mmCIF file of C-alpha atoms and ligand atoms in Angstrom:
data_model
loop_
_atom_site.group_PDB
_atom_site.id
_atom_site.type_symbol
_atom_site.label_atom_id
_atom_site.label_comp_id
_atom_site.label_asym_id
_atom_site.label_seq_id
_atom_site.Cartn_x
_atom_site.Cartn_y
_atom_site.Cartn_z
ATOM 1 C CA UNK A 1 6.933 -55.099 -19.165
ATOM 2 C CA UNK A 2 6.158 -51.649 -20.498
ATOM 3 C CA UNK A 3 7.160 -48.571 -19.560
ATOM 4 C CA UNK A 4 7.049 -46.347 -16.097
ATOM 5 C CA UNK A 5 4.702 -43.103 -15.977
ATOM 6 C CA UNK A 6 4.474 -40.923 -12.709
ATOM 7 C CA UNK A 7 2.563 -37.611 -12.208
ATOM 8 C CA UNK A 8 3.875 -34.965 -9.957
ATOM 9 C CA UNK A 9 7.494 -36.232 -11.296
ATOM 10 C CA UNK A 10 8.807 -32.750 -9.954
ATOM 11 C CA UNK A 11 7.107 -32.847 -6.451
ATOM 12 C CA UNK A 12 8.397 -34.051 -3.397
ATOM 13 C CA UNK A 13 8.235 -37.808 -4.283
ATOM 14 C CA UNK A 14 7.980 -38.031 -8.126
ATOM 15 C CA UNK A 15 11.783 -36.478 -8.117
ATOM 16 C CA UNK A 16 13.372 -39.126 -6.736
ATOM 17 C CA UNK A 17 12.414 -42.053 -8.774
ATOM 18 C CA UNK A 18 15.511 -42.857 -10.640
ATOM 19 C CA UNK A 19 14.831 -45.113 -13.251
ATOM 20 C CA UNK A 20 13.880 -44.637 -16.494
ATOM 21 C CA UNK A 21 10.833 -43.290 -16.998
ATOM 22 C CA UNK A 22 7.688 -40.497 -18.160
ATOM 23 C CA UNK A 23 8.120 -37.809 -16.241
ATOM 24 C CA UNK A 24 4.466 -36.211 -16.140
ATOM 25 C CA UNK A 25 4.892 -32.467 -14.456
ATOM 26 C CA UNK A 26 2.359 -29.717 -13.985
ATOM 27 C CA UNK A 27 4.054 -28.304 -17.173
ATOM 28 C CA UNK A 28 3.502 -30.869 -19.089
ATOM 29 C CA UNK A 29 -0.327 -30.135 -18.982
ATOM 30 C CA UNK A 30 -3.007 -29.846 -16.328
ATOM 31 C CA UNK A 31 -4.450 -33.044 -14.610
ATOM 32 C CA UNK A 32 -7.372 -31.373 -13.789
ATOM 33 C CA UNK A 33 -8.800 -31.205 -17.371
ATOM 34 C CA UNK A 34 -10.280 -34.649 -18.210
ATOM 35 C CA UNK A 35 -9.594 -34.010 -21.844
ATOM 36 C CA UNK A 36 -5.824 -32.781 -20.784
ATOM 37 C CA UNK A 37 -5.259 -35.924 -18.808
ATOM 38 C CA UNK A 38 -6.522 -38.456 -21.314
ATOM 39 C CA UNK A 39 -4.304 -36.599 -24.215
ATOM 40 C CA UNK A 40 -1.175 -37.308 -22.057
ATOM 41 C CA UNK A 41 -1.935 -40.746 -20.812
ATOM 42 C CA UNK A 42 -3.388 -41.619 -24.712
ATOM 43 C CA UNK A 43 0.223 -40.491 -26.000
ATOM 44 C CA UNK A 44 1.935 -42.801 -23.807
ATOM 45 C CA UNK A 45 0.122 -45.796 -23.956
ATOM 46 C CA UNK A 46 -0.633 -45.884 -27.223
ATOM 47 C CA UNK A 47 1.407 -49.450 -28.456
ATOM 48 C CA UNK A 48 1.311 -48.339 -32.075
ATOM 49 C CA UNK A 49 3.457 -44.992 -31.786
ATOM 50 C CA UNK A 50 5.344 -46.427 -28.503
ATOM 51 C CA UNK A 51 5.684 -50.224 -29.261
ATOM 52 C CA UNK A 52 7.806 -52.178 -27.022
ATOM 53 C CA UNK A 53 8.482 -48.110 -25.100
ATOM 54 C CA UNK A 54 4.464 -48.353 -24.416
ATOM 55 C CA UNK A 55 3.084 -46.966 -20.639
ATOM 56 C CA UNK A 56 1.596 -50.026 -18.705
ATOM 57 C CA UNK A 57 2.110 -48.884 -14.710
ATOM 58 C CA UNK A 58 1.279 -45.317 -13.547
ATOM 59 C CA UNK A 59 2.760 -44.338 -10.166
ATOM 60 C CA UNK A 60 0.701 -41.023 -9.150
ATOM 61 C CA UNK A 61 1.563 -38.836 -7.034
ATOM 62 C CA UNK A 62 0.164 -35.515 -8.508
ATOM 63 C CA UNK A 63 -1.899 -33.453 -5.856
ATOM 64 C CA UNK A 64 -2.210 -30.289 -4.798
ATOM 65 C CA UNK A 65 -0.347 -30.222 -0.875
ATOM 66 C CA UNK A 66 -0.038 -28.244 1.954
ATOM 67 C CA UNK A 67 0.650 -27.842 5.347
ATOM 68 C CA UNK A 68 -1.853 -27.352 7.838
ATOM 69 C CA UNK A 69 -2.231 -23.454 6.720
ATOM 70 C CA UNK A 70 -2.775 -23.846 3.680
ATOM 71 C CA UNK A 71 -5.474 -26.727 4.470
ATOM 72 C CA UNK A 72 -7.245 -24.527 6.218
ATOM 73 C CA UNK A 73 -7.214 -21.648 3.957
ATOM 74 C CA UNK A 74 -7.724 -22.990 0.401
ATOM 75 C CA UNK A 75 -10.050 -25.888 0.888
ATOM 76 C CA UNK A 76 -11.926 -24.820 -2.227
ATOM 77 C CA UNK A 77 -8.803 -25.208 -4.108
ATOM 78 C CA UNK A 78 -7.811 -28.790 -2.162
ATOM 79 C CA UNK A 79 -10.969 -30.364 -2.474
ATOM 80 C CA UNK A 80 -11.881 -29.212 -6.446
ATOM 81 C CA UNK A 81 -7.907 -30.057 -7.358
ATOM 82 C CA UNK A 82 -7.019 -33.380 -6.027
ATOM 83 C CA UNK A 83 -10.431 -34.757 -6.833
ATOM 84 C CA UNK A 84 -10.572 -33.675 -10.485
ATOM 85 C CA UNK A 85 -6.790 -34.783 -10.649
ATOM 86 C CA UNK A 86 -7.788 -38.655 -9.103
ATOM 87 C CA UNK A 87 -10.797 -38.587 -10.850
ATOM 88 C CA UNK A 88 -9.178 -38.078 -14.107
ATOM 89 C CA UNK A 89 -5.834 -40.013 -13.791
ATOM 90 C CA UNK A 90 -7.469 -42.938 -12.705
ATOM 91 C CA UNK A 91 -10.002 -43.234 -15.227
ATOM 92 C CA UNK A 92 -8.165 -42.382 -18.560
ATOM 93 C CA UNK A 93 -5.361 -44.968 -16.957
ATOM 94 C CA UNK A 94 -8.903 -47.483 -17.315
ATOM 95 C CA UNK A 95 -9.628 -46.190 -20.412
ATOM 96 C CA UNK A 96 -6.249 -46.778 -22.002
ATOM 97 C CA UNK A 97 -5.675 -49.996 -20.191
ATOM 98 C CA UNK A 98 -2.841 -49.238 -17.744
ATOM 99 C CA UNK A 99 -2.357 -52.452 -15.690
ATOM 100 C CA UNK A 100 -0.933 -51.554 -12.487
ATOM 101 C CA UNK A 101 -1.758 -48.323 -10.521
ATOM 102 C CA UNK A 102 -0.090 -46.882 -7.391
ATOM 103 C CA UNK A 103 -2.113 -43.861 -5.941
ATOM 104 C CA UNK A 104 -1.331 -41.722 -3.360
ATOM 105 C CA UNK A 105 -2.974 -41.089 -0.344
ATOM 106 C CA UNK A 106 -2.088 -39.480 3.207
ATOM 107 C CA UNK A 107 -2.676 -39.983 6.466
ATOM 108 C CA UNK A 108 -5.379 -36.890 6.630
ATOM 109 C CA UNK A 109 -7.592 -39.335 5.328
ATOM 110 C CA UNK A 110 -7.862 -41.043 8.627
ATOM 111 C CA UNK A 111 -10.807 -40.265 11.113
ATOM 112 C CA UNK A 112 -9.952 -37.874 14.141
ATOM 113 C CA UNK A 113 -11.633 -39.512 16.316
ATOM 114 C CA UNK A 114 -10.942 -43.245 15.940
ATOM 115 C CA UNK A 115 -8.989 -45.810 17.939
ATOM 116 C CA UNK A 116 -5.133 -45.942 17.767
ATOM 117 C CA UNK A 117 -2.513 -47.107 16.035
ATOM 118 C CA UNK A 118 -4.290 -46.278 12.224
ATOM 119 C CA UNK A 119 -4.323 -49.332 10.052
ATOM 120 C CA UNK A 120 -5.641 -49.382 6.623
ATOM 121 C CA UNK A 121 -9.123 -50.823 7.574
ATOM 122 C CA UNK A 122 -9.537 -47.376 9.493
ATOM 123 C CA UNK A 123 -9.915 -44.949 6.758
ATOM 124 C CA UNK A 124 -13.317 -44.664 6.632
ATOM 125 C CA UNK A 125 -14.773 -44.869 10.422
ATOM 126 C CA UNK A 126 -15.740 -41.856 10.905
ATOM 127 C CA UNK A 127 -15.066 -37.811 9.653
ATOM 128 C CA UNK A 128 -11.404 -36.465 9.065
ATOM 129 C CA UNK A 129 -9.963 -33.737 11.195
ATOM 130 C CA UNK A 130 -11.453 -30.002 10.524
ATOM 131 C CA UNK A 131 -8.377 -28.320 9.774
ATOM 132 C CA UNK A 132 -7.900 -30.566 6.565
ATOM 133 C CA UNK A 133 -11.389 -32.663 5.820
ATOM 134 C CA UNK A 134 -11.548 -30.978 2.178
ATOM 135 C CA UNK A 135 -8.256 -32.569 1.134
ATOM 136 C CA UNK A 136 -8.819 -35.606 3.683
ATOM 137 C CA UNK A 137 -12.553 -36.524 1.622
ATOM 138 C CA UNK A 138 -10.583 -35.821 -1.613
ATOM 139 C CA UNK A 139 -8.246 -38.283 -0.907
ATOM 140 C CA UNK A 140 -10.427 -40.702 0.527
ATOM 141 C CA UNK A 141 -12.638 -40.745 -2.566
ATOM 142 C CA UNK A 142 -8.884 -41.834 -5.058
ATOM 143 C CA UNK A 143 -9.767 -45.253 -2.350
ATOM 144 C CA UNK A 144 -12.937 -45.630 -3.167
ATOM 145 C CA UNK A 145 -12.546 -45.434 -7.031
ATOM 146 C CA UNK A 146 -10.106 -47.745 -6.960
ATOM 147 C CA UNK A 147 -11.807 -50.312 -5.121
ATOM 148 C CA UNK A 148 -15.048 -49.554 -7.189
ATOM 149 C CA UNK A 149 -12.718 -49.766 -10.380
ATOM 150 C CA UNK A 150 -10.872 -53.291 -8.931
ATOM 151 C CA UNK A 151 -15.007 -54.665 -8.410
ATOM 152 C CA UNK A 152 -16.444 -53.878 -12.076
ATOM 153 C CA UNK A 153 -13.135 -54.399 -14.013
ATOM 154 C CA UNK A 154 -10.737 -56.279 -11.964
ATOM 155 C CA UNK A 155 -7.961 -53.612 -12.515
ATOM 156 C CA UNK A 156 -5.090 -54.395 -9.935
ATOM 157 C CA UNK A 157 -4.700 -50.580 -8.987
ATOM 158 C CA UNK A 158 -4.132 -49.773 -5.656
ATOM 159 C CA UNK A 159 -3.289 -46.595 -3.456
ATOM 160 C CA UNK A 160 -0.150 -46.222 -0.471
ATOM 161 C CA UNK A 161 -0.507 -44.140 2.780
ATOM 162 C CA UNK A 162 2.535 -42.346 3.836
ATOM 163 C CA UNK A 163 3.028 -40.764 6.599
ATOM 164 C CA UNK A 164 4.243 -37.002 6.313
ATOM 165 C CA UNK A 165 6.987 -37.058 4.043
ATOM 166 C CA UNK A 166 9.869 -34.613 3.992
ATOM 167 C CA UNK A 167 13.051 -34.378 1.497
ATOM 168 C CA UNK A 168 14.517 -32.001 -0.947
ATOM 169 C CA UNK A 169 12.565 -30.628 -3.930
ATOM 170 C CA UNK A 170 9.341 -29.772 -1.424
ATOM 171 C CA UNK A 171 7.188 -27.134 -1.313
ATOM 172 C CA UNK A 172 9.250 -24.420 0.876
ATOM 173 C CA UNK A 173 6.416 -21.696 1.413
ATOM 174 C CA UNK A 174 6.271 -20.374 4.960
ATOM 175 C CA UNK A 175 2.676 -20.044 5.331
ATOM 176 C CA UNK A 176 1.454 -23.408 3.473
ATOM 177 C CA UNK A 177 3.804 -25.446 3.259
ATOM 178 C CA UNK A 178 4.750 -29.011 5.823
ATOM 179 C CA UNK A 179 6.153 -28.440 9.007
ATOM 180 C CA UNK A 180 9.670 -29.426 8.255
ATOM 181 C CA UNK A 181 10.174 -27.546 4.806
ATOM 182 C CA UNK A 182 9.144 -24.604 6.627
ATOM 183 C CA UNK A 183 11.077 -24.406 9.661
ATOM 184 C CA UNK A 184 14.408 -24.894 7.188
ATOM 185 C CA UNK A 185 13.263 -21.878 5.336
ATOM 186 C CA UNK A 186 12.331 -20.070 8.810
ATOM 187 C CA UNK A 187 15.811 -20.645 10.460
ATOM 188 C CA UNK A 188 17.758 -20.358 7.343
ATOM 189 C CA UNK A 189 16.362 -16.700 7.414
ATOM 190 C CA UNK A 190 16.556 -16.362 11.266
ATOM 191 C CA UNK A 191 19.897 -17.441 10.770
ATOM 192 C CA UNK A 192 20.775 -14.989 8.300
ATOM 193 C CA UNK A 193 19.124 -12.141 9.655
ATOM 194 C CA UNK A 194 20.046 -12.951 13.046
ATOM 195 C CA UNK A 195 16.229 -13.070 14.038
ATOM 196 C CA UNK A 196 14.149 -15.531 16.563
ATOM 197 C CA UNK A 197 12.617 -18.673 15.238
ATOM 198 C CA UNK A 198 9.131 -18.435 15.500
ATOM 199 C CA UNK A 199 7.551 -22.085 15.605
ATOM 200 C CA UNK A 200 3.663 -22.661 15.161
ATOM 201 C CA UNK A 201 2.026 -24.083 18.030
ATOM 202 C CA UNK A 202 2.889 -25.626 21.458
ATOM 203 C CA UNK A 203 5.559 -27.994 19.863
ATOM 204 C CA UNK A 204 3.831 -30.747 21.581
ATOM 205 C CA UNK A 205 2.043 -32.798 18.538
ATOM 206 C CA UNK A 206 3.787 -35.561 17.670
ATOM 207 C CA UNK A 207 4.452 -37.104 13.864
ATOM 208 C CA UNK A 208 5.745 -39.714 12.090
ATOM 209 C CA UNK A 209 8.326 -38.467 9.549
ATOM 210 C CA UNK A 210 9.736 -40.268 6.513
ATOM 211 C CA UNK A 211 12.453 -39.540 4.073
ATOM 212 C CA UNK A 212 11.230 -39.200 0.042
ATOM 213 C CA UNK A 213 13.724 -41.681 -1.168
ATOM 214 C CA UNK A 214 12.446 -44.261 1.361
ATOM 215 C CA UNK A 215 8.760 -43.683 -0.207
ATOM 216 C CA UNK A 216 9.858 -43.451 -3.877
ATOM 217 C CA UNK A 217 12.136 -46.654 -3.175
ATOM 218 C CA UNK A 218 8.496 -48.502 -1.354
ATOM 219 C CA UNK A 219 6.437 -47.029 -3.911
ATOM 220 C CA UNK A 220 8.384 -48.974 -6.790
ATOM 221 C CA UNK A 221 8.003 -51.846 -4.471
ATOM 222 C CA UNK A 222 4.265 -51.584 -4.262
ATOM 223 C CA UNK A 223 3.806 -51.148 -8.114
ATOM 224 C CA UNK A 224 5.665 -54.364 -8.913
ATOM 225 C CA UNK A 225 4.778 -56.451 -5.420
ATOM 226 C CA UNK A 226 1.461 -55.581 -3.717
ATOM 227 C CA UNK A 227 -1.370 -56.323 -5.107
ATOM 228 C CA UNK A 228 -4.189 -56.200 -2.494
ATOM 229 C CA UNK A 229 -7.299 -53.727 -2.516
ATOM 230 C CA UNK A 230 -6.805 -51.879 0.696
ATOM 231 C CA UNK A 231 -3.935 -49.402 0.568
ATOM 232 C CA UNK A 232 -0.731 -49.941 2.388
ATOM 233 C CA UNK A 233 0.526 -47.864 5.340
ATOM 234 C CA UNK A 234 3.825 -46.660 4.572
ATOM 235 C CA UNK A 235 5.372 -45.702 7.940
ATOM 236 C CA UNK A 236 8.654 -46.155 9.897
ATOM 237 C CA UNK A 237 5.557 -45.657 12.951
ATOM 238 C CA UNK A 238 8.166 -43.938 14.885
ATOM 239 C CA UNK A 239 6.810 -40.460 16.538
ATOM 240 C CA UNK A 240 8.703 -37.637 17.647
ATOM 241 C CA UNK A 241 7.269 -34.389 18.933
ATOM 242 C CA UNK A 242 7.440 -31.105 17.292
ATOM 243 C CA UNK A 243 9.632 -29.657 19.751
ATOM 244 C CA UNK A 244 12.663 -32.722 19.088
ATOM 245 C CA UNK A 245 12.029 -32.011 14.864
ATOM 246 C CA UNK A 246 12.613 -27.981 15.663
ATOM 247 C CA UNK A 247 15.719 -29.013 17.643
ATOM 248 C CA UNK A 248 17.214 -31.246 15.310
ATOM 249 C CA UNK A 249 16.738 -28.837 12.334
ATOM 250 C CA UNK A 250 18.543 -25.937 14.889
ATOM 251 C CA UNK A 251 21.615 -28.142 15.340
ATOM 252 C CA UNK A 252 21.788 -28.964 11.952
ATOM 253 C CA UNK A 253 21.704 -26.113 10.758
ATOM 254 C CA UNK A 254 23.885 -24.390 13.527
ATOM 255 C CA UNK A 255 20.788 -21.783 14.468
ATOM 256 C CA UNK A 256 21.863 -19.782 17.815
ATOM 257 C CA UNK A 257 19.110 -17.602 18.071
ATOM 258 C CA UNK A 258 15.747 -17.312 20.605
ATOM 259 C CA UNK A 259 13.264 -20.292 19.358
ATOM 260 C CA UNK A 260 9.822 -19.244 20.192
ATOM 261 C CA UNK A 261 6.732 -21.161 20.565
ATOM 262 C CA UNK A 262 3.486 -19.213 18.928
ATOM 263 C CA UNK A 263 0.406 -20.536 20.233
ATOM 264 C CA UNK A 264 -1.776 -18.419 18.336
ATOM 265 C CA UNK A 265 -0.957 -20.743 15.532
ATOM 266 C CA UNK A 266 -2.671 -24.206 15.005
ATOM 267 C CA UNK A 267 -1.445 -27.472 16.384
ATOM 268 C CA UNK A 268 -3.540 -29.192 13.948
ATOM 269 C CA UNK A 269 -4.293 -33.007 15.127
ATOM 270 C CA UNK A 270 -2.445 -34.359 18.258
ATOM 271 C CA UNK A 271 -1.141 -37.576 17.064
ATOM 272 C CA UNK A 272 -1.695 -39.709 14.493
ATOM 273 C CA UNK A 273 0.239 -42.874 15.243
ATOM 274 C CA UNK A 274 0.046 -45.677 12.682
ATOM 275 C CA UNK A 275 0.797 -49.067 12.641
ATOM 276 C CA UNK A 276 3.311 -50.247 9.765
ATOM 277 C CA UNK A 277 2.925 -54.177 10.682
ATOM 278 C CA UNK A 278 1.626 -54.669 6.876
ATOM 279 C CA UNK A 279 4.467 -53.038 5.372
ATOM 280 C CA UNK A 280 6.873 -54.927 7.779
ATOM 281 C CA UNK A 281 5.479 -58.368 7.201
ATOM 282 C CA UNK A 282 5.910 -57.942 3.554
ATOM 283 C CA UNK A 283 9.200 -56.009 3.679
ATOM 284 C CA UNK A 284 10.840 -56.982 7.312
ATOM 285 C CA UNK A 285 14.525 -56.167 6.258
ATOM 286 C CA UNK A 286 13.633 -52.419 4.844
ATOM 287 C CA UNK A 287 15.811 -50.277 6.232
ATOM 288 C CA UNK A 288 14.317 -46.682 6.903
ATOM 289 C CA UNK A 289 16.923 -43.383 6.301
ATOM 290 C CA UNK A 290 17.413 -42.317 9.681
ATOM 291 C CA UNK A 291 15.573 -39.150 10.491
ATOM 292 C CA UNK A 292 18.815 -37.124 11.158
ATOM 293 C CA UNK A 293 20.518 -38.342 8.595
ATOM 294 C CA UNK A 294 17.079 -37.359 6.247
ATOM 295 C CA UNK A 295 17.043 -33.901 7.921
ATOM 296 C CA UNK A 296 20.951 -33.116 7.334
ATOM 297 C CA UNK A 297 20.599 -34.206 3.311
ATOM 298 C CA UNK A 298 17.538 -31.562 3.320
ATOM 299 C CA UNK A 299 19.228 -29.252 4.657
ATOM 300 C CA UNK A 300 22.054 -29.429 2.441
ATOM 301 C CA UNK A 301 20.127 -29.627 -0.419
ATOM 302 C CA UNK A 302 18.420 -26.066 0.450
ATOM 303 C CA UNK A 303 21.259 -24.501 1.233
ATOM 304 C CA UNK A 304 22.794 -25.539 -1.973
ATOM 305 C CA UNK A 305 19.427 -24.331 -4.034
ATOM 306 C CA UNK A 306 18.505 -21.631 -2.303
ATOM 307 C CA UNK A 307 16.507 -19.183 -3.331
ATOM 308 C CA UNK A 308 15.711 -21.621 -6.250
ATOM 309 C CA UNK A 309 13.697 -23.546 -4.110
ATOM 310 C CA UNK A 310 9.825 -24.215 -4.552
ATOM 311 C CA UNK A 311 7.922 -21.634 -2.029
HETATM 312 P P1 LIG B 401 -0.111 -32.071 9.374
HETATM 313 O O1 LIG B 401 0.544 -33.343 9.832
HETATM 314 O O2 LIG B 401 -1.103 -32.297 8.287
HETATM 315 O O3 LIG B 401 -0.693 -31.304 10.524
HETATM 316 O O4 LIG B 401 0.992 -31.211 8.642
HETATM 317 P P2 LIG B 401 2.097 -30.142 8.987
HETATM 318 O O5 LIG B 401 3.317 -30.460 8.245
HETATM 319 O O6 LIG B 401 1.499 -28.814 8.682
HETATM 320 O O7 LIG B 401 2.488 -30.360 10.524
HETATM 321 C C1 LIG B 401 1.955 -29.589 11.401
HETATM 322 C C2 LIG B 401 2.522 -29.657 12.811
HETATM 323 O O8 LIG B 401 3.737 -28.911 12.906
HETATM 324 C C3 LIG B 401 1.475 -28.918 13.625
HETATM 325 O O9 LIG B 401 1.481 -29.416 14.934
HETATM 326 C C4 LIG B 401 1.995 -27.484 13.568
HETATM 327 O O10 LIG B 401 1.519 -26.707 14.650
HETATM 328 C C5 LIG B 401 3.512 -27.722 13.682
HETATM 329 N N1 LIG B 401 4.304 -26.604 13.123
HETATM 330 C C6 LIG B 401 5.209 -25.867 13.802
HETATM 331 N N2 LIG B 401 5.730 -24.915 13.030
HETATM 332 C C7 LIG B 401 5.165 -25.041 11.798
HETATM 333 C C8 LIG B 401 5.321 -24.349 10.570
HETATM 334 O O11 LIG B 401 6.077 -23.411 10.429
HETATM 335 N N3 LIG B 401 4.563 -24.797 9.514
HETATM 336 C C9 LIG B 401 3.722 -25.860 9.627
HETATM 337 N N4 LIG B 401 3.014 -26.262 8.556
HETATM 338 N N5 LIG B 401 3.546 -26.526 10.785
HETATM 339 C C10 LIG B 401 4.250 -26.137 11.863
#
C-alpha cells in the first residue's frame, strides 16, 4: 500500500492522525487554485520520484468552517471556498490515480425540514437550513462528485458525515467559530476578567457532539474498510442541549460568574438528531471518548496554548 495524504492536516481533524503521513496545510499551498492543487497532489503521487513512498489514499478534510456566525456572514466566502477546494481535490486525486478517497462532509448538508433521525439516504430531500445553505450546497455537491466520479470511473472514493466535532487545535474565534471552542475562549476570559458569560441563544437546541480523535480514529477506518457510495454517518447520536454543554464547560473550567442567555443571538437549527445504526453495524464495539472526558482534554489543551490558539 502507498502512502497517506490528508488536507487540512492542521485543522481540527487532520491534527490528530498519528501515523505517518503527508501533511497537506493551508501553507503548503492553496486548494482553491486548480493548478495549486494538482502541483501538490502530482508531487506526491508521482511513483517515479516517490517509488514504494508514492500517495495512493487521500483523507480530506480541508474546508473553510464556521460556526453558525460566521455561516451567516461570509457565505460568499463558504460557498466559493469549499467548492473550489472539493472540486479540485477530488479531481486532480482522479487525475493522478489516487485509489481510495475519504471526503468530508457535515451534517449542514441535511434538509431542515425532513423526517427524523438523519440517515445518509436523507441528504438530498429537500433545501438545507438558511443560516448555513451556502456551505450546506457546497458540501452536498463533494457527494455528488463522488458518486458521479464512482459511475464513469469506478473510483472507490467516498465521503463521512460527522456530527459537530470539537477537540483541541480548533478554530477559537468568538464570533465564527463552533459553539464549544467558543464558549472555552468566552469563560476563559470571563474567568479572568471576572466578567458574565454571555451564551448565544436560548440554550435550548440540542447537538450531537464528538471528540476529534474519535473521527480521525473512524476516518482511518473508513479509508481502509468502507467502501460503499453513500457516505457514512459518523455519530455517537447522543444529544445534549446547549444549556448541559455551557454547564459542563463552567465546571470544568471552575467559572463562578453570572451565565447569561442572549436571545438576540441565533439558535440556528433546533435539532438535528441522526441515526448512527450504519456506523454501529459495521463497528459495534467502538467505543466513543466520553463527552466530559473530551471537554476536560480541550480544555486543558487551551489553557496550556493559550493565546497561541487558532481565533
Ligand atoms: P451549528 O450546529 O452549525 O449550528 O453550529 P454551532 O457550533 O455554531 O452551534 C450552534 C448552537 O450553539 C446554536 O444553538 C447557538 O445558538 C449555540 N451557541 C451558544 N453560544 C454560542 C457561541 O458562543 N458560539 C456559537 N457558534 N454558538 C453558540
Amino acid at each position: 500500500m502507498g502512502r497517506l495524504l490528508v488536507t487540512g492536516a492542521n485543522g481540527l481533524v487532520g491534527s490528530q492522525f498519528k501515523e505517518d503521513l503527508i501533511a497537506i496545510t493551508s501553507k503548503v499551498g492553496d486548494l482553491r487554485d486548480k493548478k495549486t492543487a494538482d502541483s501538490i497532489i502530482a508531487f506526491y503521487t508521482d511513483k517515479d520520484r516517490q517509488k514504494e513512498y508514492a500517495v495512493d489514499r487521500i483523507i480530506h478534510c480541508a474546508a473553510k468552517v464556521g460556526g453558525v456566525g460566521g455561516n451567516m456572514k461570509y457565505k460568499g466566502e463558504f460557498f466559493y471556498d469549499n467548492i473550489m477546494i472539493n472540486t479540485n481535490v477530488i479531481e486532480s486525486a482522479r487525475q493522478h490515480g489516487v485509489k481510495k478517497l475519504v471526503a468530508f462532509l457535515s451534517t449542514c448538508v441535511f434538509p431542515d425540514n425532513v423526517e427524523y433521525p438523519l440517515t445518509e439516504s436523507k441528504i438530498h430531500l429537500g433545501p438545507p437550513h438558511p443560516s448555513n445553505d451556502a456551505y450546506a450546497y457546497a458540501k452536498r455537491m463533494a457527494e455528488i462528485q463522488i458518486r458521479a466520479y464512482r459511475e464513469q470511473y469506478g473510483l472507490n472514493y467516498t465521503s463521512v458525515i460527522p456530527t459537530n466535532i470539537y477537540g483541541p487545535n480548533d478554530n477559537f474565534n468568538i464570533e465564527n467559530g463552533h459553539v464549544i471552542p467558543s464558549l472555552i475562549h468566552k469563560c476563559y476570559l470571563a474567568r479572568e476578567n471576572n466578567t458574565d458569560l454571555t451564551i448565544w441563544g436560548s440554550g435550548k437546541p440540542l447537538r450531537e457532539f464528538i471528540y476529534s480523535k474519535d473521527v480521525a480514529d473512524l476516518a482511518l477506518w473508513v479509508l481502509d474498510n468502507y467502501d460503499e457510495s453513500e457516505p457514512i454517518i459518523l455519530s455517537t447520536s447522543e444529544e445534549i442541549s446547549i444549556k448541559d454543554v455551557v454547564d459542563i464547560i463552567v465546571k470544568t473550567m471552575n467559572f463562578k460568574g453570572n451565565v447569561i442567555f442572549d436571545n438576540t443571538k441565533p439558535d440556528g437549527q433546533f435539532r438535528k438528531p441522526s441515526d448512527n445504526s450504519k456506523l454501529m453495524g459495521y463497528l459495534p464495539d467502538f467505543k466513543f471518548t466520553p463527552f466530559e472526558v473530551g471537554i476536560k482534554e480541550t480544555v486543558e489543551w487551551f489553557e496550556k496554548n493559550y493565546p497561541n490558539i487558532k481565533q
